[in-house]
């Protein structure tokens, strides 16, 4: 331990020239500080640490002693992996206090400014290394330990939301922790109320996990304001509106999708369903014809034939039903629809033709 190498992020000061004179120490602490600096420069780390602790007992806010203890703790975390979490945490705490003291100096010199910059980088590095430890615990399946470290990180730097995002990943994978997942998402939202990704996650959570379509719609509408041409969001909005029986609004949302992507078959299909549900058969037929133009399959022909029957348009019904029959000559339903339409139009020849076909089936 005496030869523990130090990761030096700044030029080693051999005296207390910067901070010392501005912070009064007892005679005993002054001796300890000089001794600690000498030990530190000679890499006699354990002795330096003991003496810096004597200084901190006398003056808990002593900038230089806190600075050096932070660097020692960081180096120990690097050198002894088994102590990494403990020592990166100590480094963060010591360095944070040191920065606070430096910033209180008046006058605040260029040397102080340089020291604060280096210490800020060291503090960020300490936080990042702890976050990496938490991530390893999470990926290794040790979610309880990971969450404990994430919670520690949140206390260390409440402004950062990465730990909350990772906690959400943990909770969302466990159905029994749905409430914690929601709570964590709302904490993320509180920190990032305008973040599109956060708004989408909240929408998805309330849509998928809670089936709270009103709440999901609230967040998707906010996404829409920021990304008005995002097709996926518009379709999710339409689905929420449909579930809430806001059928006209849902149709409007789907039309926005179709204005952007006229051949979006999902939007056409959903629009057709909603139009039919509200008995706007002409609009449903319009969407069905568009689907048919994209893909003339049996399902499309079947649906449009039945809709035409519902609308009492037998001539068009015959055309579609015959196409259906041509596509699938084994379909009795197609033949029956032609027969019924032929009767409605008094087309005896056609009725006879397909009646005979039906008998042979």
Coordinates of C-alpha atoms in Angstrom, one line a residue:
X1 CA 0.0 0.0 0.0
X2 CA 2.9 2.4 0.6
X3 CA 3.8 2.1 -3.0
X4 CA 0.3 2.6 -4.3
X5 CA 0.6 4.5 -7.6
X6 CA -1.4 7.7 -7.9
X7 CA -3.3 8.7 -11.0
X8 CA -2.3 12.3 -11.1
X9 CA -4.8 14.6 -12.7
X10 CA -2.9 17.8 -11.7
X11 CA 0.6 18.9 -11.0
X12 CA 1.4 17.9 -7.4
X13 CA 1.7 20.8 -5.1
X14 CA 4.5 20.4 -2.6
X15 CA 3.3 23.2 -0.3
X16 CA 0.0 24.7 0.8
X17 CA 0.7 27.8 -1.3
X18 CA -2.8 28.0 -2.9
X19 CA -5.3 27.0 -0.3
X20 CA -3.4 26.7 3.0
X21 CA -2.9 30.4 3.8
X22 CA -6.6 31.1 3.3
X23 CA -7.7 28.4 5.8
X24 CA -6.4 28.6 9.3
X25 CA -5.1 25.5 10.9
X26 CA -3.9 24.7 14.4
X27 CA -0.1 24.2 14.8
X28 CA -0.6 20.4 14.9
X29 CA -2.7 20.4 11.7
X30 CA -0.1 22.7 10.0
X31 CA 2.6 20.1 10.8
X32 CA 0.3 17.3 9.6
X33 CA -0.3 19.2 6.3
X34 CA 3.3 19.7 5.6
X35 CA 4.1 16.1 6.4
X36 CA 1.2 14.8 4.3
X37 CA 2.3 16.8 1.3
X38 CA 5.8 15.4 1.6
X39 CA 4.4 11.9 2.0
X40 CA 2.2 12.4 -1.0
X41 CA 5.0 13.7 -3.2
X42 CA 7.1 10.7 -2.2
X43 CA 4.1 8.3 -2.9
X44 CA 4.0 7.2 0.8
X45 CA 0.3 7.1 0.5
X46 CA -0.9 5.5 3.8
X47 CA 1.1 8.1 5.8
X48 CA -0.1 10.9 3.6
X49 CA -3.7 9.8 4.1
X50 CA -3.3 9.6 7.9
X51 CA -1.9 13.1 8.0
X52 CA -4.6 14.6 5.7
X53 CA -7.2 13.1 8.0
X54 CA -5.6 14.9 10.9
X55 CA -5.9 18.2 8.9
X56 CA -9.6 17.4 8.2
X57 CA -10.3 16.8 11.8
X58 CA -9.0 20.3 12.5
X59 CA -10.6 21.9 9.4
X60 CA -13.3 19.7 7.7
X61 CA -13.5 22.1 4.7
X62 CA -9.8 22.3 4.0
X63 CA -9.6 22.4 0.2
X64 CA -6.2 20.9 -0.3
X65 CA -6.6 18.0 2.1
X66 CA -10.0 17.2 0.6
X67 CA -8.5 17.4 -2.9
X68 CA -5.7 15.0 -2.0
X69 CA -8.0 12.6 -0.2
X70 CA -10.2 12.5 -3.3
X71 CA -7.3 11.7 -5.5
X72 CA -6.0 9.0 -3.2
X73 CA -9.4 7.4 -3.0
X74 CA -9.8 7.5 -6.8
X75 CA -6.4 5.9 -7.2
X76 CA -7.2 3.2 -4.7
X77 CA -10.4 2.4 -6.5
X78 CA -8.4 2.0 -9.8
X79 CA -5.7 -0.2 -8.2
X80 CA -7.9 -2.4 -6.0
X81 CA -11.1 -3.4 -7.9
X82 CA -12.6 -5.0 -4.8
X83 CA -12.8 -1.6 -3.2
X84 CA -13.9 0.3 -6.3
X85 CA -17.5 1.1 -5.2
X86 CA -16.4 2.3 -1.8
X87 CA -13.4 4.3 -3.0
X88 CA -15.1 5.9 -6.0
X89 CA -17.8 7.0 -3.6
X90 CA -15.2 8.5 -1.2
X91 CA -13.5 10.2 -4.1
X92 CA -16.7 11.8 -5.2
X93 CA -17.5 13.0 -1.7
X94 CA -14.1 14.4 -1.0
X95 CA -13.8 16.1 -4.4
X96 CA -17.3 17.6 -4.1
X97 CA -16.4 19.2 -0.8
X98 CA -13.1 20.4 -2.1
X99 CA -14.8 22.1 -5.1
X100 CA -17.2 23.8 -2.7
X101 CA -14.4 25.2 -0.6
X102 CA -12.4 26.4 -3.6
X103 CA -15.5 28.1 -5.0
X104 CA -15.9 30.0 -1.7
X105 CA -12.5 31.6 -1.9
X106 CA -12.3 35.3 -2.4
X107 CA -10.4 36.2 -4.4
X108 CA -11.0 33.2 -6.7
X109 CA -7.7 32.9 -8.5
X110 CA -6.8 31.4 -11.9
X111 CA -5.0 28.6 -10.0
X112 CA -8.3 28.0 -8.1
X113 CA -10.2 27.9 -11.4
X114 CA -7.8 25.3 -12.9
X115 CA -8.0 23.2 -9.8
X116 CA -11.8 23.3 -9.8
X117 CA -11.8 22.3 -13.5
X118 CA -9.6 19.3 -12.8
X119 CA -11.6 18.3 -9.7
X120 CA -14.9 18.6 -11.6
X121 CA -13.5 16.2 -14.2
X122 CA -12.4 13.8 -11.4
X123 CA -15.8 14.0 -9.8
X124 CA -17.6 13.2 -13.1
X125 CA -15.2 10.3 -13.7
X126 CA -15.9 8.9 -10.2
X127 CA -19.7 9.1 -10.8
X128 CA -19.3 7.5 -14.2
X129 CA -17.2 4.6 -12.8
X130 CA -19.9 3.9 -10.1
X131 CA -22.6 3.9 -12.8
X132 CA -20.5 1.4 -14.7
X133 CA -20.4 -0.8 -11.6
X134 CA -24.2 -0.6 -11.3
X135 CA -24.6 -1.5 -15.0
X136 CA -22.4 -4.6 -14.5
X137 CA -24.6 -5.7 -11.6
X138 CA -27.7 -5.2 -13.7
X139 CA -26.4 -7.1 -16.7
X140 CA -25.2 -9.9 -14.4
X141 CA -28.7 -10.2 -13.1
X142 CA -28.0 -8.7 -9.7
X143 CA -30.8 -6.2 -10.0
X144 CA -31.3 -5.5 -6.2
X145 CA -27.6 -4.5 -5.9
X146 CA -27.9 -2.5 -9.1
X147 CA -30.9 -0.5 -7.9
X148 CA -29.2 0.2 -4.6
X149 CA -26.2 1.7 -6.5
X150 CA -28.5 3.7 -8.8
X151 CA -30.2 5.2 -5.8
X152 CA -26.8 6.1 -4.4
X153 CA -25.9 7.8 -7.7
X154 CA -29.2 9.8 -7.6
X155 CA -28.3 11.2 -4.2
X156 CA -24.8 12.0 -5.4
X157 CA -26.0 14.0 -8.4
X158 CA -29.8 14.6 -8.4
X159 CA -29.6 16.4 -11.8
X160 CA -28.7 13.3 -13.8
X161 CA -31.4 10.9 -14.8
X162 CA -29.4 8.0 -16.1
X163 CA -29.9 6.0 -12.9
X164 CA -33.7 6.5 -13.1
X165 CA -33.7 5.3 -16.6
X166 CA -31.9 2.2 -15.7
X167 CA -34.1 1.6 -12.6
X168 CA -37.1 1.8 -15.0
X169 CA -35.5 -0.9 -17.2
X170 CA -35.2 -3.1 -14.1
X171 CA -38.7 -2.4 -12.9
X172 CA -40.4 -2.7 -16.3
X173 CA -39.0 -6.3 -16.6
X174 CA -40.7 -7.3 -13.4
X175 CA -44.6 -7.4 -13.5
X176 CA -44.7 -7.2 -9.7
X177 CA -43.0 -3.8 -9.8
X178 CA -45.4 -2.0 -12.1
X179 CA -46.0 0.7 -9.5
X180 CA -42.3 1.3 -9.1
X181 CA -41.9 1.5 -12.9
X182 CA -44.7 4.1 -13.1
X183 CA -43.2 6.1 -10.2
X184 CA -39.8 6.0 -11.8
X185 CA -41.1 7.1 -15.2
X186 CA -42.8 10.1 -13.6
X187 CA -39.5 11.0 -11.8
X188 CA -37.8 10.9 -15.2
X189 CA -40.6 13.0 -16.7
X190 CA -40.2 15.6 -13.9
X191 CA -36.6 16.1 -14.8
X192 CA -37.3 16.0 -18.6
X193 CA -40.8 17.3 -19.2
X194 CA -40.1 18.1 -22.9
X195 CA -38.0 15.1 -23.8
X196 CA -39.8 13.3 -26.7
X197 CA -38.3 9.9 -25.8
X198 CA -39.6 10.2 -22.2
X199 CA -43.1 11.3 -23.5
X200 CA -43.2 8.3 -25.8
X201 CA -42.1 5.9 -23.0
X202 CA -44.9 7.3 -20.8
X203 CA -47.4 6.9 -23.6
X204 CA -46.3 3.3 -24.2
X205 CA -46.4 2.5 -20.4
X206 CA -50.0 3.7 -20.0
X207 CA -51.1 2.1 -23.2
X208 CA -49.5 -1.3 -22.8
X209 CA -49.1 -1.8 -19.0
X210 CA -52.1 0.1 -17.6
X211 CA -54.4 0.2 -20.6
X212 CA -55.1 3.7 -19.5
X213 CA -55.8 5.1 -22.9
X214 CA -56.8 8.6 -21.7
X215 CA -53.4 9.0 -20.0
X216 CA -51.5 7.5 -22.9
X217 CA -53.3 9.9 -25.3
X218 CA -52.3 12.8 -23.1
X219 CA -48.6 12.0 -23.6
X220 CA -48.9 11.0 -27.3
X221 CA -50.6 14.3 -28.0
X222 CA -47.6 16.1 -26.5
X223 CA -45.3 14.1 -28.8
X224 CA -47.5 15.1 -31.7
X225 CA -46.9 18.8 -31.0
X226 CA -43.1 18.2 -31.2
X227 CA -43.2 15.6 -34.0
X228 CA -46.4 16.4 -36.0
X229 CA -45.4 14.1 -38.9
X230 CA -44.4 11.0 -36.8
X231 CA -46.7 8.4 -38.3
X232 CA -46.3 5.9 -35.5
X233 CA -47.4 8.4 -32.9
X234 CA -50.4 9.5 -35.0
X235 CA -51.5 5.9 -35.3
X236 CA -51.1 5.3 -31.6
X237 CA -53.2 8.5 -31.0
X238 CA -55.9 7.1 -33.3
X239 CA -55.9 3.8 -31.4
X240 CA -56.2 5.5 -28.1
X241 CA -59.1 7.6 -29.5
X242 CA -60.8 4.5 -30.8
X243 CA -60.6 2.8 -27.4
X244 CA -62.1 5.9 -25.8
X245 CA -64.9 5.8 -28.5
X246 CA -63.6 9.1 -29.9
X247 CA -64.3 7.8 -33.4
X248 CA -64.4 11.0 -35.4
X249 CA -61.2 12.1 -33.8
X250 CA -59.6 8.7 -34.5
X251 CA -60.6 9.0 -38.2
X252 CA -59.0 12.5 -38.3
X253 CA -55.8 11.2 -36.9
X254 CA -55.7 8.4 -39.4
X255 CA -56.3 10.8 -42.2
X256 CA -53.2 12.7 -41.0
X257 CA -51.3 9.5 -41.4
X258 CA -52.7 9.0 -44.9
X259 CA -51.8 12.5 -45.9
X260 CA -48.2 11.6 -45.1
X261 CA -48.3 8.0 -46.3
X262 CA -51.3 7.5 -48.7
X263 CA -50.6 3.8 -49.0
X264 CA -50.2 3.0 -45.3
X265 CA -52.3 -0.2 -45.2
X266 CA -52.6 -0.2 -41.4
X267 CA -54.0 3.2 -41.4
X268 CA -56.4 2.4 -44.3
X269 CA -57.6 -0.8 -42.6
X270 CA -58.2 1.0 -39.3
X271 CA -59.9 3.9 -41.0
X272 CA -62.2 1.5 -42.8
X273 CA -63.1 -0.3 -39.6
X274 CA -63.9 3.0 -37.8
X275 CA -65.9 4.4 -40.8
X276 CA -68.0 1.2 -40.9
X277 CA -68.5 1.3 -37.1
X278 CA -70.0 4.8 -37.3
X279 CA -72.0 3.7 -40.4
X280 CA -70.3 6.0 -42.8
X281 CA -70.4 3.3 -45.5
X282 CA -69.4 5.6 -48.3
X283 CA -66.2 6.5 -46.5
X284 CA -65.6 2.9 -45.5
X285 CA -66.0 1.9 -49.2
X286 CA -63.5 4.6 -50.2
X287 CA -60.9 3.2 -47.8
X288 CA -61.7 -0.4 -49.0
X289 CA -61.2 0.5 -52.6
X290 CA -57.8 2.0 -51.7
X291 CA -56.8 -1.2 -50.0
X292 CA -58.0 -3.2 -53.0
X293 CA -55.9 -1.0 -55.3
X294 CA -52.8 -1.9 -53.2
X295 CA -53.6 -5.6 -52.9
X296 CA -56.4 -7.4 -54.7
X297 CA -56.6 -10.4 -52.5
X298 CA -59.5 -12.6 -51.4
X299 CA -60.0 -10.9 -48.0
X300 CA -60.2 -7.5 -49.7
X301 CA -62.7 -8.7 -52.3
X302 CA -64.8 -10.5 -49.6
X303 CA -65.0 -7.4 -47.4
X304 CA -65.9 -5.0 -50.2
X305 CA -68.5 -7.4 -51.6
X306 CA -70.2 -7.7 -48.2
X307 CA -70.1 -3.9 -47.7
X308 CA -71.7 -3.4 -51.1
X309 CA -74.4 -5.8 -50.2
X310 CA -75.0 -3.9 -47.0
X311 CA -75.2 -0.7 -49.0
X312 CA -77.6 -2.4 -51.5
X313 CA -75.5 -1.8 -54.5
X314 CA -76.0 -5.1 -56.3
X315 CA -74.4 -4.2 -59.7
X316 CA -71.1 -3.3 -58.1
X317 CA -71.5 -6.3 -55.8
X318 CA -71.6 -8.6 -58.8
X319 CA -68.4 -7.2 -60.1
X320 CA -66.5 -7.7 -56.9
X321 CA -68.0 -11.1 -56.1
X322 CA -67.1 -12.4 -59.6
X323 CA -63.5 -11.2 -59.1
X324 CA -63.6 -13.0 -55.7
X325 CA -64.9 -16.2 -57.4
X326 CA -62.2 -15.9 -60.1
X327 CA -59.5 -15.7 -57.4
X328 CA -61.0 -18.6 -55.5
X329 CA -63.3 -20.8 -57.5
X330 CA -64.0 -23.0 -54.4
X331 CA -65.6 -20.2 -52.5
X332 CA -69.3 -20.9 -52.0
X333 CA -69.8 -17.5 -50.3
X334 CA -68.6 -15.7 -53.4
X335 CA -71.0 -17.7 -55.6
X336 CA -74.0 -17.1 -53.2
X337 CA -73.2 -13.4 -53.2
X338 CA -73.4 -13.3 -57.0
X339 CA -76.6 -15.3 -57.0
X340 CA -78.2 -12.9 -54.5
X341 CA -77.0 -9.8 -56.4
X342 CA -78.3 -11.3 -59.7
X343 CA -81.7 -11.8 -58.1
X344 CA -81.7 -8.2 -56.9
X345 CA -81.0 -7.0 -60.4
X346 CA -83.3 -9.5 -62.0
X347 CA -80.5 -10.9 -64.1
X348 CA -81.9 -14.3 -64.6
X349 CA -79.1 -15.5 -66.9
X350 CA -76.4 -14.7 -64.3
X351 CA -78.5 -16.2 -61.5
X352 CA -78.9 -19.5 -63.5
X353 CA -75.3 -19.6 -64.4
X354 CA -74.1 -19.3 -60.8
X355 CA -76.9 -21.4 -59.4
X356 CA -75.6 -24.3 -61.6
X357 CA -72.1 -23.6 -60.4
X358 CA -73.2 -23.7 -56.8
X359 CA -74.9 -27.1 -57.3
X360 CA -71.7 -28.5 -58.6
X361 CA -69.7 -27.4 -55.6

